Coordinates of C-alpha atoms in Angstrom, one line a residue:
Chain A
X663 CA 45.6 47.7 87.4
X664 CA 45.3 45.7 84.2
X665 CA 45.4 47.6 80.9
X666 CA 43.8 46.5 77.6
X667 CA 44.6 48.3 74.3
X668 CA 42.2 47.4 71.5
X669 CA 43.0 48.3 67.9
X670 CA 44.5 51.7 68.9
X671 CA 45.8 54.0 66.1
X672 CA 47.3 57.4 66.2
X673 CA 48.3 59.6 63.3
X674 CA 50.3 62.9 63.4
X675 CA 49.5 64.7 60.1
X676 CA 50.4 62.0 57.6
X677 CA 52.7 60.0 59.9
X678 CA 51.1 56.9 61.2
X679 CA 52.8 56.7 64.6
X680 CA 50.8 53.9 66.1
X681 CA 48.9 51.5 63.8
X682 CA 46.2 49.1 65.1
X683 CA 47.8 48.0 68.2
X684 CA 46.4 45.3 70.4
X685 CA 48.0 44.6 73.8
X686 CA 46.9 43.3 77.1
X687 CA 48.9 44.0 80.2
X688 CA 47.9 42.1 83.4
X689 CA 48.1 43.8 86.9
X690 CA 51.5 44.0 88.4
X691 CA 53.3 43.2 85.1
X692 CA 56.6 44.9 84.3
X693 CA 56.5 45.6 80.5
X694 CA 59.1 47.0 78.2
X695 CA 58.1 48.7 75.0
X696 CA 61.1 48.1 72.8
X697 CA 61.8 49.4 69.4
X698 CA 64.0 51.8 67.3
X699 CA 63.3 55.5 67.3
X700 CA 60.1 56.3 65.3
X701 CA 58.6 52.9 66.1
X702 CA 55.7 54.5 68.0
X703 CA 56.7 53.2 71.5
X704 CA 56.7 56.6 73.2
X705 CA 53.4 57.6 71.4
X706 CA 51.8 54.4 72.7
X707 CA 53.0 55.2 76.2
X708 CA 51.6 58.7 76.0
X709 CA 48.3 57.3 74.7
X710 CA 48.1 55.1 77.7
X711 CA 48.8 58.1 80.0
X712 CA 46.2 60.2 78.2
X713 CA 48.8 62.8 77.0
X714 CA 47.7 61.9 73.5
X715 CA 44.2 60.8 72.4
X716 CA 43.9 58.0 69.8
X717 CA 42.3 58.4 66.4
X718 CA 40.6 55.0 66.8
X719 CA 40.5 52.1 69.1
X720 CA 39.9 51.7 72.8
X721 CA 42.0 51.8 76.0
X722 CA 40.6 49.9 79.0
X723 CA 41.8 50.2 82.6
X724 CA 40.5 47.2 84.6
X725 CA 38.0 46.6 81.8
X726 CA 36.5 50.1 82.1
X727 CA 36.7 52.3 79.0
X728 CA 39.2 55.1 79.7
X729 CA 39.7 56.1 76.0
X730 CA 38.3 59.6 76.5
X731 CA 39.3 60.2 80.1
X732 CA 41.8 63.0 80.5
X733 CA 45.3 62.7 82.1
X734 CA 44.1 63.7 85.5
X735 CA 41.3 61.1 85.7
X736 CA 43.6 58.3 84.7
X737 CA 45.7 58.6 87.8
X738 CA 48.9 57.3 86.2
X739 CA 52.5 58.0 87.4
X740 CA 54.5 59.3 84.5
X741 CA 58.3 59.7 84.4
X742 CA 59.8 61.7 81.6
X743 CA 63.1 61.1 79.8
X744 CA 64.4 64.5 80.8
X745 CA 63.0 64.3 84.3
X746 CA 60.7 67.4 83.9
X747 CA 61.2 68.4 87.5
X748 CA 59.8 71.8 88.4
X749 CA 62.9 74.0 88.2
X750 CA 61.6 76.7 90.5
X751 CA 60.6 74.3 93.3
X752 CA 62.7 72.5 95.9
X753 CA 62.8 68.7 95.8
X754 CA 60.4 68.6 98.7
X755 CA 57.9 70.9 96.8
X756 CA 58.4 68.8 93.7
X757 CA 57.4 65.6 95.4
X758 CA 54.6 67.3 97.4
X759 CA 53.1 68.9 94.2
X760 CA 50.7 66.0 93.4
X761 CA 49.3 66.1 96.9
X762 CA 49.1 69.9 97.2
X763 CA 47.0 70.3 94.0
X764 CA 44.3 68.0 95.2
X765 CA 40.9 69.6 95.9
X766 CA 40.7 70.7 99.6
X767 CA 38.4 67.8 100.5
X768 CA 41.0 65.2 99.5
X769 CA 44.1 67.1 100.4
X770 CA 46.2 65.6 103.2
X771 CA 47.3 67.9 106.0
X772 CA 50.7 69.6 106.1
X773 CA 52.1 66.9 108.5
X774 CA 50.7 64.1 106.4
X775 CA 52.3 65.6 103.2
X776 CA 55.6 66.0 105.0
X777 CA 55.5 62.4 106.2
X778 CA 54.7 61.1 102.8
X779 CA 57.4 63.1 101.1
X780 CA 60.0 61.9 103.5
X781 CA 58.9 58.3 103.1
X782 CA 59.3 58.7 99.4
X783 CA 62.7 60.4 99.8
X784 CA 63.7 57.4 101.9
X785 CA 62.5 55.0 99.3
X786 CA 64.6 56.6 96.6
X787 CA 67.5 57.0 99.1
X788 CA 67.8 60.7 98.8
X789 CA 66.7 62.0 102.1
X790 CA 69.4 64.7 102.3
X791 CA 68.4 66.6 99.2
X792 CA 64.9 67.7 100.3
X793 CA 65.7 71.4 100.4
X794 CA 67.8 71.6 97.3
X795 CA 66.7 72.6 93.8
X796 CA 66.7 70.2 90.8
X797 CA 69.6 72.0 89.1
X798 CA 71.8 71.1 92.1
X799 CA 71.3 67.3 91.6
X800 CA 73.0 64.9 89.3
X801 CA 71.1 63.2 86.4
X802 CA 70.6 59.9 88.3
X803 CA 69.4 61.7 91.4
X804 CA 67.0 63.8 89.4
X805 CA 65.5 60.7 87.8
X806 CA 65.0 59.1 91.2
X807 CA 63.2 62.3 92.4
X808 CA 61.1 62.3 89.3
X809 CA 60.1 58.7 90.2
X810 CA 59.4 59.7 93.8
X811 CA 57.2 62.5 92.6
X812 CA 55.2 60.2 90.3
X813 CA 54.7 57.7 93.2
X814 CA 53.5 60.4 95.6
X815 CA 50.0 60.3 94.1
X816 CA 49.8 56.5 94.6
X817 CA 49.3 55.7 90.9
X818 CA 48.1 52.3 89.9
X819 CA 50.1 52.3 86.8
X820 CA 53.7 53.7 86.4
X821 CA 54.7 54.8 83.0
X822 CA 58.4 55.6 82.2
X823 CA 59.5 57.2 78.9
X824 CA 63.1 56.1 78.3
X825 CA 63.9 56.7 82.0
X826 CA 67.6 56.1 81.8
X827 CA 68.2 57.4 78.3
X828 CA 69.9 60.6 79.4
X829 CA 72.2 58.9 82.0
X830 CA 75.7 57.6 81.7
X831 CA 76.4 53.8 81.5
X832 CA 77.3 53.2 85.1
X833 CA 74.4 55.1 86.7
X834 CA 72.1 53.5 84.2
X835 CA 73.2 50.0 85.3
X836 CA 72.6 50.9 89.0
X837 CA 69.2 52.4 88.4
X838 CA 68.1 49.4 86.4
X839 CA 68.7 47.1 89.3
X840 CA 67.2 49.6 91.7
X841 CA 64.0 50.0 89.6
X842 CA 63.6 46.3 89.2
X843 CA 63.8 45.9 93.0
X844 CA 61.4 48.7 93.6
X845 CA 58.9 47.1 91.2
X846 CA 59.1 43.8 93.1
X847 CA 58.6 45.7 96.4
X848 CA 55.6 47.8 95.3
X849 CA 54.1 45.6 92.5
X850 CA 52.6 48.4 90.5
X851 CA 51.8 47.7 86.9
X852 CA 54.8 49.3 85.2
X853 CA 55.4 50.1 81.5
X854 CA 58.7 51.6 80.3
X855 CA 59.9 52.6 76.9
X856 CA 63.4 51.8 75.7
X857 CA 65.4 51.5 72.6
X858 CA 68.1 49.5 74.4
X859 CA 67.5 45.8 74.0
X860 CA 69.8 44.9 76.8
X861 CA 67.8 47.1 79.2
X862 CA 64.6 45.5 78.1
X863 CA 66.0 41.9 78.4
X864 CA 67.4 42.6 81.8
X865 CA 64.5 44.3 83.5
X866 CA 61.2 43.4 82.0
X867 CA 58.8 40.5 82.6
X868 CA 57.2 41.1 79.2
X869 CA 58.8 42.7 76.2
X870 CA 56.7 44.3 73.4
X871 CA 58.9 44.7 70.3
X872 CA 57.6 47.5 68.1
X873 CA 58.5 48.7 64.6
X874 CA 56.8 51.3 62.4
X875 CA 53.9 51.7 64.7
X876 CA 53.1 48.0 64.9
X877 CA 53.7 45.3 67.5
X878 CA 56.2 42.7 66.0
X879 CA 56.2 40.4 69.0
X880 CA 55.1 40.1 72.6
X881 CA 56.7 37.7 75.0
X882 CA 59.0 37.1 77.9
X883 CA 62.7 38.1 77.3
X884 CA 63.6 34.5 76.7
X885 CA 60.8 34.1 74.2
X886 CA 61.6 37.1 72.1
X887 CA 65.4 36.5 72.3
X888 CA 65.3 32.8 71.5
X889 CA 62.2 32.4 69.4
X890 CA 62.0 35.7 67.5
X891 CA 58.9 35.8 65.2
X892 CA 60.6 37.5 62.3
X893 CA 63.8 38.9 60.9
X894 CA 63.2 42.4 62.5
X895 CA 62.9 41.0 66.0
X896 CA 65.9 38.8 65.5
X897 CA 68.1 41.6 64.2
X898 CA 66.9 44.1 66.8
X899 CA 67.6 41.9 69.8
X900 CA 71.3 41.7 70.1
X901 CA 74.2 41.6 67.7
X902 CA 73.7 39.6 64.5
X903 CA 75.5 38.6 61.4
X904 CA 73.2 38.7 58.3
X905 CA 73.6 36.2 55.5
X906 CA 72.1 37.2 52.2
X907 CA 70.7 34.7 49.7
X908 CA 72.4 33.7 46.6
X909 CA 71.6 31.5 43.5
X910 CA 71.4 28.0 45.0
X911 CA 69.3 24.9 44.4
X912 CA 68.3 24.2 48.0
X913 CA 67.1 26.6 50.7
X914 CA 70.2 26.1 52.9
X915 CA 73.5 24.5 52.3
X916 CA 76.0 25.1 55.2
X917 CA 76.4 28.9 55.3
X918 CA 74.8 29.4 51.9
X919 CA 71.2 30.4 51.4
X920 CA 69.0 30.5 48.4
X921 CA 67.5 33.6 46.9
X922 CA 64.5 35.2 48.8
X923 CA 65.9 34.0 52.1
X924 CA 67.9 35.8 54.7
X925 CA 69.7 34.2 57.5
X926 CA 70.8 35.5 60.9
X927 CA 73.5 34.2 63.2
X928 CA 74.5 35.7 66.5
X929 CA 78.2 36.2 67.1
X930 CA 78.4 33.6 69.9
X931 CA 76.7 31.1 67.7
X932 CA 79.5 31.2 65.1
X933 CA 81.6 28.2 65.8
X934 CA 85.2 28.4 64.8
X935 CA 87.6 25.6 64.1
X936 CA 91.1 25.3 62.7
X937 CA 90.1 22.1 60.8
X938 CA 87.6 22.0 57.9
X939 CA 84.5 19.9 58.3
X940 CA 81.2 19.2 56.4
X941 CA 79.4 22.4 55.6
X942 CA 82.0 24.7 57.1
X943 CA 82.9 28.0 55.6
X944 CA 86.6 28.9 54.9
X945 CA 87.4 32.3 56.5
X946 CA 90.3 34.5 57.3
X947 CA 91.0 36.2 60.6
X948 CA 90.6 40.0 60.1
X949 CA 90.8 41.5 63.6
X950 CA 90.8 40.1 67.2
X951 CA 89.9 42.2 70.2
X952 CA 89.1 41.0 73.7
X953 CA 86.3 42.6 75.7
X954 CA 86.4 41.5 79.3
X955 CA 85.3 37.8 79.6
X956 CA 84.8 37.4 75.9
X957 CA 86.9 37.7 72.7
X958 CA 85.4 39.2 69.5
X959 CA 86.9 38.0 66.3
X960 CA 86.1 39.6 62.9
X961 CA 86.5 37.1 60.2
X962 CA 86.4 37.5 56.4
X963 CA 84.6 35.1 54.2
X964 CA 86.9 33.9 51.5
X965 CA 84.2 33.4 48.9
X966 CA 82.7 36.9 48.9
X967 CA 84.9 39.0 51.3
X968 CA 82.1 40.0 53.7
X969 CA 82.9 40.3 57.4
X970 CA 81.4 38.1 60.0
X971 CA 81.6 38.8 63.8
X972 CA 82.3 35.8 66.0
X973 CA 82.4 35.8 69.8
X974 CA 84.2 33.3 72.0
X975 CA 84.5 33.1 75.7
X976 CA 88.0 33.8 76.9
X977 CA 88.3 30.1 78.0
X978 CA 87.3 28.9 74.6
X979 CA 89.7 31.3 72.8
X980 CA 92.5 30.1 75.0
X981 CA 91.7 26.5 74.0
X982 CA 91.6 26.9 70.3
X983 CA 93.6 30.2 69.8
X984 CA 95.4 32.4 69.7
X985 CA 94.6 33.8 66.3
X986 CA 96.4 36.4 64.3
X987 CA 95.4 38.5 61.3
X988 CA 95.4 36.4 58.2
X989 CA 95.0 32.9 59.9
X990 CA 92.8 30.5 58.0
X991 CA 89.8 29.2 60.0
X992 CA 86.6 27.3 59.3
X993 CA 83.2 28.7 60.5
X994 CA 80.2 26.6 61.2
X995 CA 76.7 28.0 60.6
X996 CA 74.5 25.2 62.0
X997 CA 72.7 27.6 64.3
X998 CA 71.7 30.0 61.5
X999 CA 68.0 31.2 61.6
X1000 CA 66.5 31.5 58.2
X1001 CA 63.6 33.8 57.2
X1002 CA 61.7 34.1 54.0
X1003 CA 59.7 37.2 53.2
X1004 CA 59.9 38.4 56.8
X1005 CA 58.5 35.1 58.1
X1006 CA 60.5 32.6 60.0
X1007 CA 61.0 29.0 58.8
X1008 CA 60.0 27.0 61.8
X1009 CA 62.4 24.2 61.4
X1010 CA 65.4 26.5 61.4
X1011 CA 64.9 27.7 65.0
X1012 CA 67.3 26.3 67.4
X1013 CA 65.9 23.4 69.3
X1014 CA 67.8 23.9 72.5
X1015 CA 67.6 27.4 73.8
X1016 CA 69.0 27.1 77.3
X1017 CA 72.6 27.8 76.2
X1018 CA 71.9 31.1 74.6
X1019 CA 70.9 33.1 77.6
Chain B
X950 CA 117.8 80.5 70.7
X951 CA 120.4 83.3 70.8
X952 CA 120.1 86.2 73.1
X953 CA 119.7 88.6 70.2
X954 CA 116.9 86.6 68.6
X955 CA 115.2 86.3 71.9
X956 CA 115.4 90.1 72.4
X957 CA 114.0 90.6 68.9
X958 CA 111.1 88.4 69.6
X959 CA 110.5 90.0 72.9
X960 CA 110.5 93.4 71.2
X961 CA 108.1 92.2 68.6
X962 CA 105.6 90.8 71.1
X963 CA 105.9 94.1 73.1
X964 CA 105.0 95.9 69.9
X965 CA 102.2 93.6 69.3
X966 CA 100.8 94.1 72.7
X967 CA 101.1 97.9 72.3
X968 CA 99.2 97.9 69.0
X969 CA 96.6 95.6 70.6
X970 CA 96.1 98.0 73.4
X971 CA 95.9 100.9 71.0
X972 CA 93.2 99.1 69.0
X973 CA 91.2 98.4 72.2
X974 CA 91.3 102.0 73.4
X975 CA 90.5 103.4 70.0
X976 CA 87.4 101.2 69.8
X977 CA 86.3 102.1 73.2
X978 CA 87.0 105.8 72.5
X979 CA 84.9 105.8 69.3
X980 CA 82.0 104.0 71.1
X981 CA 82.1 106.4 74.0
X982 CA 82.3 109.5 71.8
X983 CA 79.3 108.2 69.8
X984 CA 77.3 107.5 73.0
X985 CA 78.2 110.9 74.5
X986 CA 77.2 112.7 71.4
X987 CA 73.9 111.0 70.7
X988 CA 72.7 109.8 74.0
X989 CA 74.2 111.7 77.0
X990 CA 74.3 115.1 75.4
X991 CA 70.6 115.2 74.4
X992 CA 69.7 113.9 77.9
X993 CA 71.7 116.6 79.6
X994 CA 70.2 119.2 77.2
X995 CA 66.7 118.1 78.1
X996 CA 67.3 118.5 81.8
X997 CA 69.3 121.7 81.6
X998 CA 66.9 123.3 79.3
X999 CA 64.0 122.3 81.4
X1000 CA 65.4 123.9 84.5
X1001 CA 67.1 126.9 82.8
X1002 CA 64.5 129.3 84.0
X1003 CA 64.6 128.1 87.5
X1004 CA 63.2 125.2 89.4
X1005 CA 59.9 126.9 90.2
X1006 CA 59.0 127.4 86.6
X1007 CA 59.9 123.8 86.0
X1008 CA 57.5 122.6 88.6
X1009 CA 54.9 125.0 87.4
X1010 CA 55.1 123.6 83.9
X1011 CA 54.5 120.1 85.3
X1012 CA 51.6 121.0 87.5
X1013 CA 49.6 123.2 85.3
X1014 CA 46.1 121.6 84.5
X1015 CA 46.8 120.7 80.9
X1016 CA 50.1 119.0 81.9
X1017 CA 48.4 117.1 84.7
X1018 CA 45.6 116.0 82.4
X1019 CA 48.2 114.8 79.9
X1020 CA 50.0 112.8 82.6
X1021 CA 46.7 111.3 83.8
X1022 CA 45.7 110.3 80.2
X1023 CA 49.1 108.7 79.6
X1024 CA 48.9 106.8 82.8
X1025 CA 45.3 105.6 82.0
X1026 CA 46.4 104.5 78.5
X1027 CA 49.3 102.5 79.9
X1028 CA 47.2 101.1 82.6
X1029 CA 44.8 99.7 80.0
X1030 CA 47.3 98.7 77.3
X1031 CA 49.8 96.9 79.4
X1032 CA 47.5 94.5 81.2
X1033 CA 45.6 93.8 78.0
X1034 CA 48.7 93.0 76.1
X1035 CA 50.1 91.0 78.9
X1036 CA 47.0 88.7 79.0
X1037 CA 46.8 88.4 75.2
X1038 CA 50.5 88.2 74.9
X1039 CA 50.7 85.2 77.2
X1040 CA 47.8 83.5 75.5
X1041 CA 49.2 84.1 72.0
X1042 CA 52.7 83.0 73.0
X1043 CA 51.3 79.9 74.6
X1044 CA 49.3 78.9 71.6
X1045 CA 52.3 79.5 69.3
X1046 CA 55.0 77.9 71.5
X1047 CA 53.1 74.8 72.7
X1048 CA 50.7 73.8 70.0
X1049 CA 50.8 72.9 66.4
X1050 CA 48.0 74.2 64.2
X1051 CA 47.3 75.4 60.7
X1052 CA 48.0 79.0 60.1
X1053 CA 50.6 79.3 62.8
X1054 CA 53.1 81.0 60.6
X1055 CA 50.5 83.5 59.5
X1056 CA 49.7 84.3 63.1
X1057 CA 53.4 84.9 63.9
X1058 CA 53.6 87.3 60.9
X1059 CA 50.5 89.1 62.0
X1060 CA 51.9 89.7 65.5
X1061 CA 54.9 91.5 63.9
X1062 CA 52.7 93.9 61.9
X1063 CA 52.6 96.6 64.6
X1064 CA 56.4 96.6 64.4
X1065 CA 56.6 96.5 60.7
X1066 CA 54.2 99.3 59.7
X1067 CA 54.8 103.0 60.5
X1068 CA 52.9 104.1 63.6
X1069 CA 51.3 106.9 61.5
X1070 CA 49.8 104.3 59.2
X1071 CA 48.6 102.3 62.2
X1072 CA 46.8 105.5 63.4
X1073 CA 45.3 106.1 60.0
X1074 CA 43.9 102.5 59.9
X1075 CA 42.0 103.3 63.0
X1076 CA 40.7 106.5 61.6
X1077 CA 39.6 104.6 58.5
X1078 CA 37.8 102.1 60.7
X1079 CA 36.2 104.2 63.3
X1080 CA 36.3 107.8 61.9
X1081 CA 33.1 109.5 60.8
X1082 CA 33.9 108.6 57.2
X1083 CA 35.1 105.2 58.2
X1084 CA 33.7 101.7 58.0
X1085 CA 32.1 101.7 61.4
X1086 CA 31.7 105.5 61.6
X1087 CA 27.9 105.7 60.9
X1088 CA 27.2 102.9 63.4
X1089 CA 29.3 104.5 66.2
X1090 CA 27.8 107.9 65.5
X1091 CA 24.3 106.5 65.7
X1092 CA 25.0 105.1 69.1
X1093 CA 26.8 108.2 70.2
X1094 CA 30.1 106.5 70.8
X1095 CA 33.2 108.6 70.1
X1096 CA 36.3 106.6 69.3
X1097 CA 38.4 108.8 67.1
X1098 CA 39.5 112.1 68.7
X1099 CA 38.7 110.6 72.0
X1100 CA 40.3 108.4 74.7
X1101 CA 39.1 105.1 73.2
X1102 CA 41.0 105.8 70.0
X1103 CA 44.1 106.6 71.9
X1104 CA 43.9 103.4 73.9
X1105 CA 43.1 101.3 70.8
X1106 CA 46.1 102.8 68.9
X1107 CA 48.4 102.2 71.9
X1108 CA 47.2 98.6 72.4
X1109 CA 47.9 98.0 68.7
X1110 CA 51.3 99.5 68.7
X1111 CA 52.5 97.7 71.9
X1112 CA 51.0 94.3 71.2
X1113 CA 54.2 92.5 70.0
X1114 CA 56.4 93.3 73.1
X1115 CA 55.1 90.6 75.5
X1116 CA 54.5 88.0 72.8
X1117 CA 57.9 88.4 71.2
X1118 CA 59.6 88.1 74.5
X1119 CA 57.7 85.0 75.6
X1120 CA 57.7 82.8 72.5
X1121 CA 61.4 81.8 72.6
X1122 CA 61.3 81.3 76.4
X1123 CA 58.2 79.1 76.1
X1124 CA 59.6 77.2 73.1
X1125 CA 62.8 76.5 74.9
X1126 CA 61.0 75.2 78.0
X1127 CA 58.8 72.8 76.0
X1128 CA 55.8 71.1 77.5
X1129 CA 57.4 68.5 79.8
X1130 CA 56.8 70.3 83.0
X1131 CA 53.2 71.2 82.2
X1132 CA 52.5 67.6 81.2
X1133 CA 54.2 66.4 84.4
X1134 CA 51.8 68.7 86.4
X1135 CA 48.8 67.3 84.6
X1136 CA 49.9 63.7 85.3
X1137 CA 50.2 64.6 89.0
X1138 CA 46.6 65.7 89.0
X1139 CA 46.8 69.4 88.5
X1140 CA 43.9 71.1 86.6
X1141 CA 44.5 73.7 83.9
X1142 CA 44.6 76.7 86.3
X1143 CA 46.9 75.0 88.8
X1144 CA 49.2 74.1 85.9
X1145 CA 49.3 77.6 84.7
X1146 CA 49.8 79.4 88.0
X1147 CA 52.1 76.9 89.6
X1148 CA 54.3 75.8 86.7
X1149 CA 53.9 77.9 83.5
X1150 CA 53.9 81.3 85.1
X1151 CA 56.8 80.9 87.5
X1152 CA 58.9 79.6 84.6
X1153 CA 58.2 82.7 82.4
X1154 CA 57.9 85.4 85.1
X1155 CA 61.1 87.2 84.4
X1156 CA 60.6 87.2 80.6
X1157 CA 57.1 88.3 81.1
X1158 CA 58.1 91.2 83.4
X1159 CA 60.7 92.2 80.8
X1160 CA 58.1 92.3 78.1
X1161 CA 55.7 94.3 80.2
X1162 CA 58.4 96.9 81.0
X1163 CA 59.1 97.4 77.3
X1164 CA 55.4 97.5 76.6
X1165 CA 54.9 100.1 79.2
X1166 CA 57.7 102.3 78.0
X1167 CA 56.3 102.3 74.5
X1168 CA 52.7 102.8 75.7
X1169 CA 53.7 105.9 77.5
X1170 CA 56.0 107.2 74.8
X1171 CA 54.0 106.5 71.7
X1172 CA 53.6 109.5 69.5
X1173 CA 52.8 108.7 65.8
X1174 CA 49.7 106.6 66.0
X1175 CA 48.3 108.4 69.0
X1176 CA 48.9 111.8 67.2
X1177 CA 46.7 110.7 64.3
X1178 CA 43.7 109.5 66.4
X1179 CA 43.9 112.0 69.3
X1180 CA 42.7 115.3 67.7
X1181 CA 45.1 117.2 70.1
X1182 CA 42.4 118.6 72.4
X1183 CA 44.2 120.2 75.3
X1184 CA 43.3 118.9 78.6
X1185 CA 41.2 116.2 77.0
X1186 CA 43.0 114.0 74.5
X1187 CA 46.6 115.0 74.9
X1188 CA 49.1 112.5 76.1
X1189 CA 52.5 113.5 77.4
X1190 CA 54.4 113.2 74.0
X1191 CA 51.6 115.1 72.3
X1192 CA 51.7 117.8 75.0
X1193 CA 55.4 118.2 74.5
X1194 CA 54.9 118.8 70.8
X1195 CA 52.2 121.4 71.3
X1196 CA 54.3 123.3 73.8
X1197 CA 57.3 123.2 71.5
X1198 CA 55.3 124.4 68.6
X1199 CA 54.1 127.4 70.7
X1200 CA 57.8 128.3 71.4
X1201 CA 57.2 127.5 75.0
X1202 CA 60.6 125.7 75.2
X1203 CA 61.0 125.6 79.0
X1204 CA 57.6 123.9 79.5
X1205 CA 58.2 121.6 76.6
X1206 CA 61.5 120.5 78.0
X1207 CA 60.1 120.2 81.5
X1208 CA 57.4 117.7 80.3
X1209 CA 60.0 116.0 78.1
X1210 CA 62.3 115.6 81.1
X1211 CA 59.4 113.7 82.8
X1212 CA 59.3 111.3 79.8
X1213 CA 63.1 111.0 79.9
X1214 CA 63.0 110.3 83.6
X1215 CA 60.4 107.6 83.0
X1216 CA 62.7 106.0 80.3
X1217 CA 65.6 106.0 82.7
X1218 CA 63.6 104.4 85.5
X1219 CA 62.4 101.8 82.9
X1220 CA 65.9 101.1 81.9
X1221 CA 67.1 100.6 85.4
X1222 CA 64.2 98.2 86.1
X1223 CA 64.9 96.4 82.8
X1224 CA 68.6 96.0 83.7
X1225 CA 67.7 94.6 87.1
X1226 CA 65.2 92.1 85.5
X1227 CA 67.8 91.1 82.9
X1228 CA 70.4 90.6 85.6
X1229 CA 68.0 88.6 87.7
X1230 CA 66.8 86.3 84.9
X1231 CA 70.4 85.9 83.7
X1232 CA 71.4 84.9 87.2
X1233 CA 68.5 82.4 87.4
X1234 CA 69.4 80.9 84.1
X1235 CA 73.0 80.3 85.0
X1236 CA 72.1 78.6 88.3

């Protein structure tokens, strides 16, 4: 099912949670609503589900106006951050709930319900827990059951509110891959909320970056990562070094920027060298730590003592290193992306983007 | 460490342990003495006094017509007050715990009023409202409805006094549970009733039962407010506590204590059920 959101706003008391949002989601898309806490992403998801009603604007499902339809009529599957499984019911009863509350005319028979529940349990690979209670399951298992329960009513849209937020790193990683595969198998329009840029980049077909109730950018993971529309999107997606402007004649001179400008440089784009070159910035090694396949080096600018984070692959580090605290190096800022008043300067965007993903 | 020092230290810790034990038993002793003096002794006195003139007289005191009518009236009052306050209690607790609205704090304060004011004043308020000199008195008299000095007044006063029990018990439970499960039920296609009976109610049932037990105990035992509005007409508007008072004032101690023992017995049964419910809900929570 395709979803269109036209100029939707939602206010809680004096807090503008969602502000004039326009968004079109085609059938079968896998969308991430990405933003910091308080950016309105969960509110937008709840507006789509019908758990909140907008103050203004329209929400269309397959071009039909659903703005004032209630939750029940929208037939969406909703997965909550804290699972929201029914504590007093077994896993079987939890999954069967959506089928059992149907009016008698549309209610499947007992055998049909049983068949469906076991199909879903098989889908989420948890057949053995049917007769247990939610409290006897781990967090990851509970979230998979919550998903099975949402899928039991054959929703045309699946909405997930920070589905992996309460899980530990390893389980989260496993579930990401699993959910991605599940989406490919079932091809239901899926929208999930996350504040984790890595999760959004890894899973989604489309990323909607949100901030302060507004959409900052919509695009594929590659688009938003490589061609961020503004400073917020750039700084929110991945680690960055920020370069503040200073009194300078031209807009950009090496690593120096003029007033009213702000520059961003990702750690892996900071090129280090032991030899000075044109436009390079003299720095001093402050701290070196290796994280798996890459090495992170904190360097200190000699002109104003601010710290910059650089990241090298282990191979590269072996080639030009090793470095120790206090070593003199030269940093190159050619890849810096410069913004003025929140808008990007087009010509500063990197021309080749393939190397950054 | 030398042997002497070691022994000294050992001695010290033994002393410490002894004084610790002493403190423990002293505290327990004080608590038990207090309980015995103020709880067990009165209870024993009630039962021994009630049966002091023989078991037959005891039974007689409980089965004479006025006593039976008092028992009946008390049961009727509780049978109306408890369901009413259960329904309103669930509704009020739901509104307060799950929705944000203006005047919520005022509502919470209002709910506490029956606990905050003296029951006698609560009774007087009803007299001022429904009595013949009261605000609605002329209207009621014209329509031949008797509230004060009648059963309706007793029921009204009891409902008022026992209102906070269920609400107070449910608000924290409902707040703790949040709205996630209910919203999940709605997204799965449940309607309002299905959501309430299949999700909300099972989640609050032990708390609700606990509130109802307390509400019932108070409804049967209320004296002050009921005393003001009842008019003490024997066999007509006397509840059990009022009946005890009348008998006592007539120096009919055996009968007074016999009826009182019935109330005490009721309290004991309530406490046993309450402990069971507490134990059950505690067990469920820890699971």
